[in-house]
PDB file of C-alpha atoms in Angstrom:
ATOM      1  CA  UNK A 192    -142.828  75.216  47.190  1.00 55.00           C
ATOM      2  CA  UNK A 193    -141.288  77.596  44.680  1.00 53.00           C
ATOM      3  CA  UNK A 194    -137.639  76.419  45.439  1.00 57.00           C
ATOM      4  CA  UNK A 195    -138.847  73.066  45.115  1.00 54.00           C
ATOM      5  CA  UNK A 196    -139.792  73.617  41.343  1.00 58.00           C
ATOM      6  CA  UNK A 197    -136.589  76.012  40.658  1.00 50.00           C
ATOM      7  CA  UNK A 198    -134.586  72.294  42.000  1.00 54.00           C
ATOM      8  CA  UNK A 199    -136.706  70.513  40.166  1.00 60.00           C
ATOM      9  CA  UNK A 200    -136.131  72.500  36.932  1.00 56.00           C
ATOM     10  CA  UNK A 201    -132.182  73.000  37.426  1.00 54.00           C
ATOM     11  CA  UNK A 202    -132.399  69.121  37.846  1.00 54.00           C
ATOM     12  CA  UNK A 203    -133.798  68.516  34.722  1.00 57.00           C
ATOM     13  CA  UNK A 204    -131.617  71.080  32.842  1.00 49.00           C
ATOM     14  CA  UNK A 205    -128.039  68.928  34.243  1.00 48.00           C
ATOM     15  CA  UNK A 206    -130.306  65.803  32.834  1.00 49.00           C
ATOM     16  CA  UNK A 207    -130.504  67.324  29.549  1.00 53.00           C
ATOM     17  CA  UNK A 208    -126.909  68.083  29.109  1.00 49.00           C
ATOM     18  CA  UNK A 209    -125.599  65.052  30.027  1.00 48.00           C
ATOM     19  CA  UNK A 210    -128.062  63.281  27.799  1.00 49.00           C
ATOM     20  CA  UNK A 211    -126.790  65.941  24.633  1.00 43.00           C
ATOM     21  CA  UNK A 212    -123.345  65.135  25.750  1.00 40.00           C
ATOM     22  CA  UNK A 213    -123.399  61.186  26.119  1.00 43.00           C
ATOM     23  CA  UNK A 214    -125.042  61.722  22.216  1.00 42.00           C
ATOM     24  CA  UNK A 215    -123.411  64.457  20.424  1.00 41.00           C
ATOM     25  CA  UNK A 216    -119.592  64.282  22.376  1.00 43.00           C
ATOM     26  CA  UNK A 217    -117.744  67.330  22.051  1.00 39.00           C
ATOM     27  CA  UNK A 218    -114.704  65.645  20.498  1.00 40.00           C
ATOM     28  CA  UNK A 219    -116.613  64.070  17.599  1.00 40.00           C
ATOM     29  CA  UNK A 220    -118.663  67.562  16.123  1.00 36.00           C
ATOM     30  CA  UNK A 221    -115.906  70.519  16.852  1.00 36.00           C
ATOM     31  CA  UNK A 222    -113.390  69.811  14.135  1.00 41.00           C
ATOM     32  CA  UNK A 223    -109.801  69.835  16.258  1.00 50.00           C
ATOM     33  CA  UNK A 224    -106.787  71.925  14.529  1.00 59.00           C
ATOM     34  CA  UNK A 225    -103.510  71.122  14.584  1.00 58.00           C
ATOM     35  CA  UNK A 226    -102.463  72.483  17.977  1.00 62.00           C
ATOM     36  CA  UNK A 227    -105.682  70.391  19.624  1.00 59.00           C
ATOM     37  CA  UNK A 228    -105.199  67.306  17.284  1.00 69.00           C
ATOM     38  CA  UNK A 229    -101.754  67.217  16.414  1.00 77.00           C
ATOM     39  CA  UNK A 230    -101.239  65.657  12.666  1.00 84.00           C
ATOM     40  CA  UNK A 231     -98.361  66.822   9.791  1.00 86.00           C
ATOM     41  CA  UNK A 232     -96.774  70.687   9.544  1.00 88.00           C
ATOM     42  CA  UNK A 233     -95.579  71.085   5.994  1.00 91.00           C
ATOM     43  CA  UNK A 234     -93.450  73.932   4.110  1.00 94.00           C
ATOM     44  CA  UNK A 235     -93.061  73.928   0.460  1.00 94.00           C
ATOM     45  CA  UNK A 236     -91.360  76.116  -1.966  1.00 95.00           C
ATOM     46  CA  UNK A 237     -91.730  76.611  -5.624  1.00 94.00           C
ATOM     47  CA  UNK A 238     -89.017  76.455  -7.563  1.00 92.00           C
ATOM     48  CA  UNK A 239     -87.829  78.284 -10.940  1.00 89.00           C
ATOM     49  CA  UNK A 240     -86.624  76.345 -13.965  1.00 85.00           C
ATOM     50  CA  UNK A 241     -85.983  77.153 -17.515  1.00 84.00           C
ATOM     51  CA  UNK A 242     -89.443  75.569 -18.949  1.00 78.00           C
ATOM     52  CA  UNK A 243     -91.557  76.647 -15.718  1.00 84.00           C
ATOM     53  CA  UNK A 244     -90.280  79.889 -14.236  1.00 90.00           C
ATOM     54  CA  UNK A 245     -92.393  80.556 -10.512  1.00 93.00           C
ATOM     55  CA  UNK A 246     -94.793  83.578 -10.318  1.00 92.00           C
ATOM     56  CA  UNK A 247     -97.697  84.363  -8.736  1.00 93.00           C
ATOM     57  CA  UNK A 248    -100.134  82.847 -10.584  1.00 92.00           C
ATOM     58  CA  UNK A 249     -97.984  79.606 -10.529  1.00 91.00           C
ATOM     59  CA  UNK A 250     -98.202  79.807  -7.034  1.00 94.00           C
ATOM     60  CA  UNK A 251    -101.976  79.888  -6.808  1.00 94.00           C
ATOM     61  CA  UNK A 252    -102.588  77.174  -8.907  1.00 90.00           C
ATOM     62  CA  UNK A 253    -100.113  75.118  -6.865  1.00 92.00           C
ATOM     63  CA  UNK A 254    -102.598  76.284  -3.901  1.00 93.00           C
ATOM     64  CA  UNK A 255    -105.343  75.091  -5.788  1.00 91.00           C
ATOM     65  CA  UNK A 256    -104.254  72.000  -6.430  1.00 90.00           C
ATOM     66  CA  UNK A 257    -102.811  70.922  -3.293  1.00 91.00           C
ATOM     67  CA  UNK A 258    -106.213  71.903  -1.795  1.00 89.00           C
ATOM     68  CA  UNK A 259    -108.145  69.342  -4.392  1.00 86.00           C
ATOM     69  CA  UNK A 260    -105.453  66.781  -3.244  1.00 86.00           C
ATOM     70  CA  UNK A 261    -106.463  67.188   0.148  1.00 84.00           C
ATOM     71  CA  UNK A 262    -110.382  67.695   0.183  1.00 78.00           C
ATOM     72  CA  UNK A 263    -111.340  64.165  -0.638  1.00 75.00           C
ATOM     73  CA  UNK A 264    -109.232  62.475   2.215  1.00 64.00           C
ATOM     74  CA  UNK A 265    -111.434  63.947   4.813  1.00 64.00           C
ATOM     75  CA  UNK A 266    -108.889  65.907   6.146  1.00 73.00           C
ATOM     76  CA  UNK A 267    -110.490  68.111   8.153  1.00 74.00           C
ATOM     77  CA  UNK A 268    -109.931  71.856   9.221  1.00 82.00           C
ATOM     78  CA  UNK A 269    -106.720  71.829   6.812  1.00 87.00           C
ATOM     79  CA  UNK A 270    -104.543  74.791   6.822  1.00 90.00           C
ATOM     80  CA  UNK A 271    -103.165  75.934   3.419  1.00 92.00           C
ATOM     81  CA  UNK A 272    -101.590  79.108   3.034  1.00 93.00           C
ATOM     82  CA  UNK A 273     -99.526  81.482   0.669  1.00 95.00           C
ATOM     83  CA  UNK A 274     -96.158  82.481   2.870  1.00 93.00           C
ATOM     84  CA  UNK A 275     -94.161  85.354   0.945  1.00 92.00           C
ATOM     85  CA  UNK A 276     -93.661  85.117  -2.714  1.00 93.00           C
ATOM     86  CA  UNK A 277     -92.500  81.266  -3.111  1.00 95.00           C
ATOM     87  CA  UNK A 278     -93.326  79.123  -0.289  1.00 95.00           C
ATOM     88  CA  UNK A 279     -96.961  77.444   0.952  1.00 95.00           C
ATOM     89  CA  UNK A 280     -97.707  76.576   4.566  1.00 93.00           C
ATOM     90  CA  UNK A 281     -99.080  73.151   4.934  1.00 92.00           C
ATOM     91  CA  UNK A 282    -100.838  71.794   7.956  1.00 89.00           C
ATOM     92  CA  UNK A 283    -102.507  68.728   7.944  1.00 88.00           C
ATOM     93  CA  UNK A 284    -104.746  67.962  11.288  1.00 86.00           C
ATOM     94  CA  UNK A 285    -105.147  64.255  12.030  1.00 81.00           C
ATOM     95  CA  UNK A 286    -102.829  63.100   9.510  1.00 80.00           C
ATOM     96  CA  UNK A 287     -99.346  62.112  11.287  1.00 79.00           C
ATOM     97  CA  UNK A 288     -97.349  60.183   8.569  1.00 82.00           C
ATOM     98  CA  UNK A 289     -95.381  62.637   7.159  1.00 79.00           C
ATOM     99  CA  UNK A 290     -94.344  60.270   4.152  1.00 83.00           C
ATOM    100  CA  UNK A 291     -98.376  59.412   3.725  1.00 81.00           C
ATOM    101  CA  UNK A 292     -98.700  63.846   3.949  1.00 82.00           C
ATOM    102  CA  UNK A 293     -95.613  63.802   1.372  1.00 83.00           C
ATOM    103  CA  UNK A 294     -97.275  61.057  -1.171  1.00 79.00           C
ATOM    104  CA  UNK A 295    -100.836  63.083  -0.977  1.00 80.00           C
ATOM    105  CA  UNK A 296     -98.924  66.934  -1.607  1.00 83.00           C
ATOM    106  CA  UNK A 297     -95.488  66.682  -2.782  1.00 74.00           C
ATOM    107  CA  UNK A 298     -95.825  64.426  -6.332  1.00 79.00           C
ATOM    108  CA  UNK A 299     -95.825  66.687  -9.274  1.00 82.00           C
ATOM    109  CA  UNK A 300     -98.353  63.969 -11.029  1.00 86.00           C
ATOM    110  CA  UNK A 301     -97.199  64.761 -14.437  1.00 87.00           C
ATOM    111  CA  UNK A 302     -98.659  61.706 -16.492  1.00 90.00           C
ATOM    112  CA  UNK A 303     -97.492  61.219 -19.868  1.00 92.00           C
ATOM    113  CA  UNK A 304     -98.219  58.416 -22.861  1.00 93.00           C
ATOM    114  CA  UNK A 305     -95.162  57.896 -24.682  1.00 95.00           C
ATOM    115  CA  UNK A 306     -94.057  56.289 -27.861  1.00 95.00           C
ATOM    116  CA  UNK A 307     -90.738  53.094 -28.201  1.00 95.00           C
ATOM    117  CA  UNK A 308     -88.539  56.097 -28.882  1.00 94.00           C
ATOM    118  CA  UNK A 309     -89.358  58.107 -25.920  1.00 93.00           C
ATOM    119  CA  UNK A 310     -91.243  60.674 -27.598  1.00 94.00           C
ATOM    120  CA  UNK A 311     -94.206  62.249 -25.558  1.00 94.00           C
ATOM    121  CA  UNK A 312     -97.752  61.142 -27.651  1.00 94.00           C
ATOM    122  CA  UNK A 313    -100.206  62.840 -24.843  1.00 91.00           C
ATOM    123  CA  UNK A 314    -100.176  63.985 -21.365  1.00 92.00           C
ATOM    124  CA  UNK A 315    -102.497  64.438 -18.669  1.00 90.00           C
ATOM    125  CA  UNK A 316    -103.549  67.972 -19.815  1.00 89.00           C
ATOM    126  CA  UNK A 317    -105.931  66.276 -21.332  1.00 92.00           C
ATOM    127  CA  UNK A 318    -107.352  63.949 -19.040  1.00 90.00           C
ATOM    128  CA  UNK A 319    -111.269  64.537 -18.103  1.00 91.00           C
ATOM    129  CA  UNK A 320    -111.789  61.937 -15.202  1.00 92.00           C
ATOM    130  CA  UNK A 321    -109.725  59.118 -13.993  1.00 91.00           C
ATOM    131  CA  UNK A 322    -111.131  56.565 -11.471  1.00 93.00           C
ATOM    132  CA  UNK A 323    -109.901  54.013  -9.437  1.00 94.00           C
ATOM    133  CA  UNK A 324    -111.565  50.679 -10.400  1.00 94.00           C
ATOM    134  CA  UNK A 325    -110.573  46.729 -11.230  1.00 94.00           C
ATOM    135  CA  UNK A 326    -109.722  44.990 -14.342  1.00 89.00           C
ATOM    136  CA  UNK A 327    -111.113  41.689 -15.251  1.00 88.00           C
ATOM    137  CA  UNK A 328    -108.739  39.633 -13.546  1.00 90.00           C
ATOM    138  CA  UNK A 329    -109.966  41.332 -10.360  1.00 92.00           C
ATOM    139  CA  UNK A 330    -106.693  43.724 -10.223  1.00 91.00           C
ATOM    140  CA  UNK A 331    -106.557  47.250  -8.894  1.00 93.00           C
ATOM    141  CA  UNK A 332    -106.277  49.691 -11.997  1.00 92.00           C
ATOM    142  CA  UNK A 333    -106.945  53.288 -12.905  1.00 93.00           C
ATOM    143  CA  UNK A 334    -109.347  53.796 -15.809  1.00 94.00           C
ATOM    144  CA  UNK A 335    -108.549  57.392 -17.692  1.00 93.00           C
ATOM    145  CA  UNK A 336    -111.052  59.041 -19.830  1.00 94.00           C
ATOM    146  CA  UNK A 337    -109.913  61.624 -21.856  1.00 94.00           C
ATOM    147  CA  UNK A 338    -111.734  65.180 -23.279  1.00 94.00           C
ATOM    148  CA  UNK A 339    -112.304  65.396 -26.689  1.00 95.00           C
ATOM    149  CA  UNK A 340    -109.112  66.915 -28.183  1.00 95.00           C
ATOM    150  CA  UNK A 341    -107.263  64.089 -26.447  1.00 94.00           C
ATOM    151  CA  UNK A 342    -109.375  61.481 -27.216  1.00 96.00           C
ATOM    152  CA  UNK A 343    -108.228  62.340 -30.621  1.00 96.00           C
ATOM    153  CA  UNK A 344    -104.667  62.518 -30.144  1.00 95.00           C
ATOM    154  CA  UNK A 345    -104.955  59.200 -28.369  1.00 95.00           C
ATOM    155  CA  UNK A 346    -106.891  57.478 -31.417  1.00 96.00           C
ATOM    156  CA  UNK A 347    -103.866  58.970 -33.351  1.00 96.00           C
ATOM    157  CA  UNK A 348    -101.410  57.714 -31.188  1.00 96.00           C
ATOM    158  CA  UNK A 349    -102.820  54.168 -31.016  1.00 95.00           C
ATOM    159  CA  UNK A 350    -103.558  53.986 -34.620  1.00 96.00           C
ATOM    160  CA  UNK A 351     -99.681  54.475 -35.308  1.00 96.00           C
ATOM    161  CA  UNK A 352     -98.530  52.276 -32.538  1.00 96.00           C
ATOM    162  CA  UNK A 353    -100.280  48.981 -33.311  1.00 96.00           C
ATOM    163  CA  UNK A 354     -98.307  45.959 -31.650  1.00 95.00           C
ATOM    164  CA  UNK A 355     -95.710  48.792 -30.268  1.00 96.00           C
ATOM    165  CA  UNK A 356     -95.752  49.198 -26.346  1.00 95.00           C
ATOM    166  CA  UNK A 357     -96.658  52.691 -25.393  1.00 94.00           C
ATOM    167  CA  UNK A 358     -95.107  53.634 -21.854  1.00 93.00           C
ATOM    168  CA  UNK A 359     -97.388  55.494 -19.319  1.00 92.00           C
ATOM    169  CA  UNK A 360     -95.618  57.279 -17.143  1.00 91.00           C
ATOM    170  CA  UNK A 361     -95.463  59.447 -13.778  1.00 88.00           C
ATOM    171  CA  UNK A 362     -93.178  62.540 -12.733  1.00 87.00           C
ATOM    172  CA  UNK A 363     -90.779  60.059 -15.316  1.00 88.00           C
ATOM    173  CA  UNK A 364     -90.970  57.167 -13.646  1.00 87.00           C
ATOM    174  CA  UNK A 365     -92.844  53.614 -16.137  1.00 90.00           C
ATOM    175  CA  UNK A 366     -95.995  52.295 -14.311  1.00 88.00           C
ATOM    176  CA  UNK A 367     -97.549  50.414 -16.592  1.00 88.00           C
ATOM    177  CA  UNK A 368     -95.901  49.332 -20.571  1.00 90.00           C
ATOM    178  CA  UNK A 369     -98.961  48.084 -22.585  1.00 90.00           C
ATOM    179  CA  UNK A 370     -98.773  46.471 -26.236  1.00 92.00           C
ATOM    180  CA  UNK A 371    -101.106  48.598 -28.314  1.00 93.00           C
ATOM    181  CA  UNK A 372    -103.767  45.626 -29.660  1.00 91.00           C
ATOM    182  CA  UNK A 373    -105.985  47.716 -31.804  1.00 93.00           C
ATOM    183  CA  UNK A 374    -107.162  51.613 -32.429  1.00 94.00           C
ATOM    184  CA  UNK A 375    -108.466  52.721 -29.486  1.00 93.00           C
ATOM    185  CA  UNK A 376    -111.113  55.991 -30.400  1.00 94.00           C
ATOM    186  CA  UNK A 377    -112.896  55.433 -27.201  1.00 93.00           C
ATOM    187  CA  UNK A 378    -111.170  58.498 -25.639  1.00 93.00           C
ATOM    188  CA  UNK A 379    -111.074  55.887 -22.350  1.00 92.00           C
ATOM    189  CA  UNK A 380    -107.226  54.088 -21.327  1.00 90.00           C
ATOM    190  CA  UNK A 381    -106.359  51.972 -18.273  1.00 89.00           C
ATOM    191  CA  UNK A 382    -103.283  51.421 -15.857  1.00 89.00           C
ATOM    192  CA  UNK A 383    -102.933  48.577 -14.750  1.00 84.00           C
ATOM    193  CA  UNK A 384     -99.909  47.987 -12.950  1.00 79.00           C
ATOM    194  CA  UNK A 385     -98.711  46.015  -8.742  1.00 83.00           C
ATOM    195  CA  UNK A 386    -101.352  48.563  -7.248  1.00 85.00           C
ATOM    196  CA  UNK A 387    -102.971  48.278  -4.001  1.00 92.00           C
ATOM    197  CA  UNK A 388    -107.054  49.266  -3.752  1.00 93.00           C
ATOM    198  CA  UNK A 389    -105.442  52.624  -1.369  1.00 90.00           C
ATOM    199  CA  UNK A 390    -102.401  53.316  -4.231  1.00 89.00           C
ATOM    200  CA  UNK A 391    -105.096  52.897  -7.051  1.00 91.00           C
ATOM    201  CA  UNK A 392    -107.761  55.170  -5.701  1.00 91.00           C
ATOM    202  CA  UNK A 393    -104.522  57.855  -4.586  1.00 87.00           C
ATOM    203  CA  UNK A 394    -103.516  57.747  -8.115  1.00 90.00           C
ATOM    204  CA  UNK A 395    -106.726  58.792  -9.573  1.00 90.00           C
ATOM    205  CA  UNK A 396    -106.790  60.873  -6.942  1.00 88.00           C
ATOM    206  CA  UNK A 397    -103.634  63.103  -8.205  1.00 88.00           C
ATOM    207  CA  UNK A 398    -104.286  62.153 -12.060  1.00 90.00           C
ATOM    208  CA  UNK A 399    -107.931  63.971 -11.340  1.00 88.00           C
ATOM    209  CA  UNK A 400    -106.723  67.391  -9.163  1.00 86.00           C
ATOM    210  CA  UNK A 401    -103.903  67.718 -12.192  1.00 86.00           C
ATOM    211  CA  UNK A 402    -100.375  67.795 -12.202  1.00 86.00           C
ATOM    212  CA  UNK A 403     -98.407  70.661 -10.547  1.00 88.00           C
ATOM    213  CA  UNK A 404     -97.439  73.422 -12.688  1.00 88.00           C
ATOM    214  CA  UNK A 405     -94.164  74.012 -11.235  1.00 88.00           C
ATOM    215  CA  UNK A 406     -91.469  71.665  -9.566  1.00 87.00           C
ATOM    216  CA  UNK A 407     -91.833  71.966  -5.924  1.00 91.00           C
ATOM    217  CA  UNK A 408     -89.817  71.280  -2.995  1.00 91.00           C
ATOM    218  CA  UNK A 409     -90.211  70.372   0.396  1.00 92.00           C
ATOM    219  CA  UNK A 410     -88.347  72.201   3.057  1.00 94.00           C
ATOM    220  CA  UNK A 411     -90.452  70.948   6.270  1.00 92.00           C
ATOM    221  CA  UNK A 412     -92.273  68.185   6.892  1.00 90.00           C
ATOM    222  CA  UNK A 413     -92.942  67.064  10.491  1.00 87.00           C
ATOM    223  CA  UNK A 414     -95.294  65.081  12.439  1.00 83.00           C
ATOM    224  CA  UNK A 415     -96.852  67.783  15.671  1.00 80.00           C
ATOM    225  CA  UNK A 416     -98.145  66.277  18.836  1.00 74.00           C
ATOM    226  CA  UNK A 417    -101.722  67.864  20.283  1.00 69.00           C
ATOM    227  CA  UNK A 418    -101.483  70.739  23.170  1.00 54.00           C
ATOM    228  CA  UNK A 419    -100.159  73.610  21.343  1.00 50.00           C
ATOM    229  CA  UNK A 420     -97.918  72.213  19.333  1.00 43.00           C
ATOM    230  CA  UNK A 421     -95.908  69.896  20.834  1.00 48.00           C
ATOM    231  CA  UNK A 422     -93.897  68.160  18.891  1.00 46.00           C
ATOM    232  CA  UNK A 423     -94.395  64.059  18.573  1.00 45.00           C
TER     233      UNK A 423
END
């Protein structure tokens, strides 16, 4: 009678796991790493240059930013860490485009407003939010709201650019080349430019986390296959 019960109890003990199993499955609540997953491995190196020499501080804020890059994607279990004095370890479970990895970590984001003649009016220092959202035609754009000190300078700078195009820029490269209609003291500006819903909402993204404070390169970057390592 008593080893009828203790079957009777290990019975319902094997029903209970499967049940917790066939509801909770092991691969959807432990959070995989790379070796398990597989997903991008990434090296990067800060560089020196005459305007933005490397230290360590430098090197920490390009930490910091990287890992505000990377947060809202849902990447999960990332792996970002300081090796030696110049170079950041990168590891990206899940994630196995390394151009996508390269687009989300590698831009320097420097935005910049600037003038017919090429002068720079504003950057993105000053930027307090920036949001992915659509203009009234229903296109993807990127609406920029500025703190206080450069909602000023952008007054300024629309104030003595009426009917002149001021350029918006990234890392140097035009995205969008508006004609200035009218003051603007709002503090708020838009990009609109051939933007997907993704490339709109990746480019607040960056604009938000800030722009890098040192140029940095990319010595590694490489898609790893699951079991240990393997690569894809």
């Amino acid at each position: 009678m008593k080893r009828l019960r203790l079957l009777r109890l290990a019975l319902i003990v094997v029903v209970i796991g499967f049940s917790l199993f066939y509801v909770f499955p092991l691969d959807k609540n432990i959070n995989l790493g790379l070796d398990l997953q597989g997903g991008s491995h990434i090296v990067l190196e800060c560089v020196d240059s005459p305007d933005a020499p490397v230290d360590s501080d430098a090197v920490n804020r390009v930490i910091e930013i990287i890992t505000n890059r990377i947060n809202p994607e849902g990447v999960k279990e990332p792996v970002i860490q300081r090796q030696g004095e110049k170079r950041i370890l990168v590891q990206l479970p899940g994630m196995d485009d390394p151009e996508e990895a390269e687009k989300l970590i590698g831009k320097t984001a420097l935005l910049e407003f600037k003038d017919e003649n090429g002068q720079t009016l504003l950057t993105g220092a000053y930027l307090k939010n920036a949001k992915a959202s659509f203009d009234r035609f229903g296109r993807p754009n990127v609406i920029l709201e500025f703190n206080e000190e450069g909602a000023k300078l952008f007054e300024q700078a629309t104030i003595v650019n009426v009917g002149k195009i001021i350029a918006i820029t990234l890392d140097g490269q035009e995205i969008s080349t508006p004609v200035v209609q009218e003051p603007i003291p709002s503090g708020e500006a838009s990009i609109v430019g051939q933007f997907t819903v993704e490339e709109a909402q990746r480019l607040a993204l960056l604009l938000r986390s800030g722009a890098l404070p040192v140029e940095v390169r990319i010595l590694e970057n490489r898609s790893v296959g699951p079991t240990l390592g393997r690569d894809s």
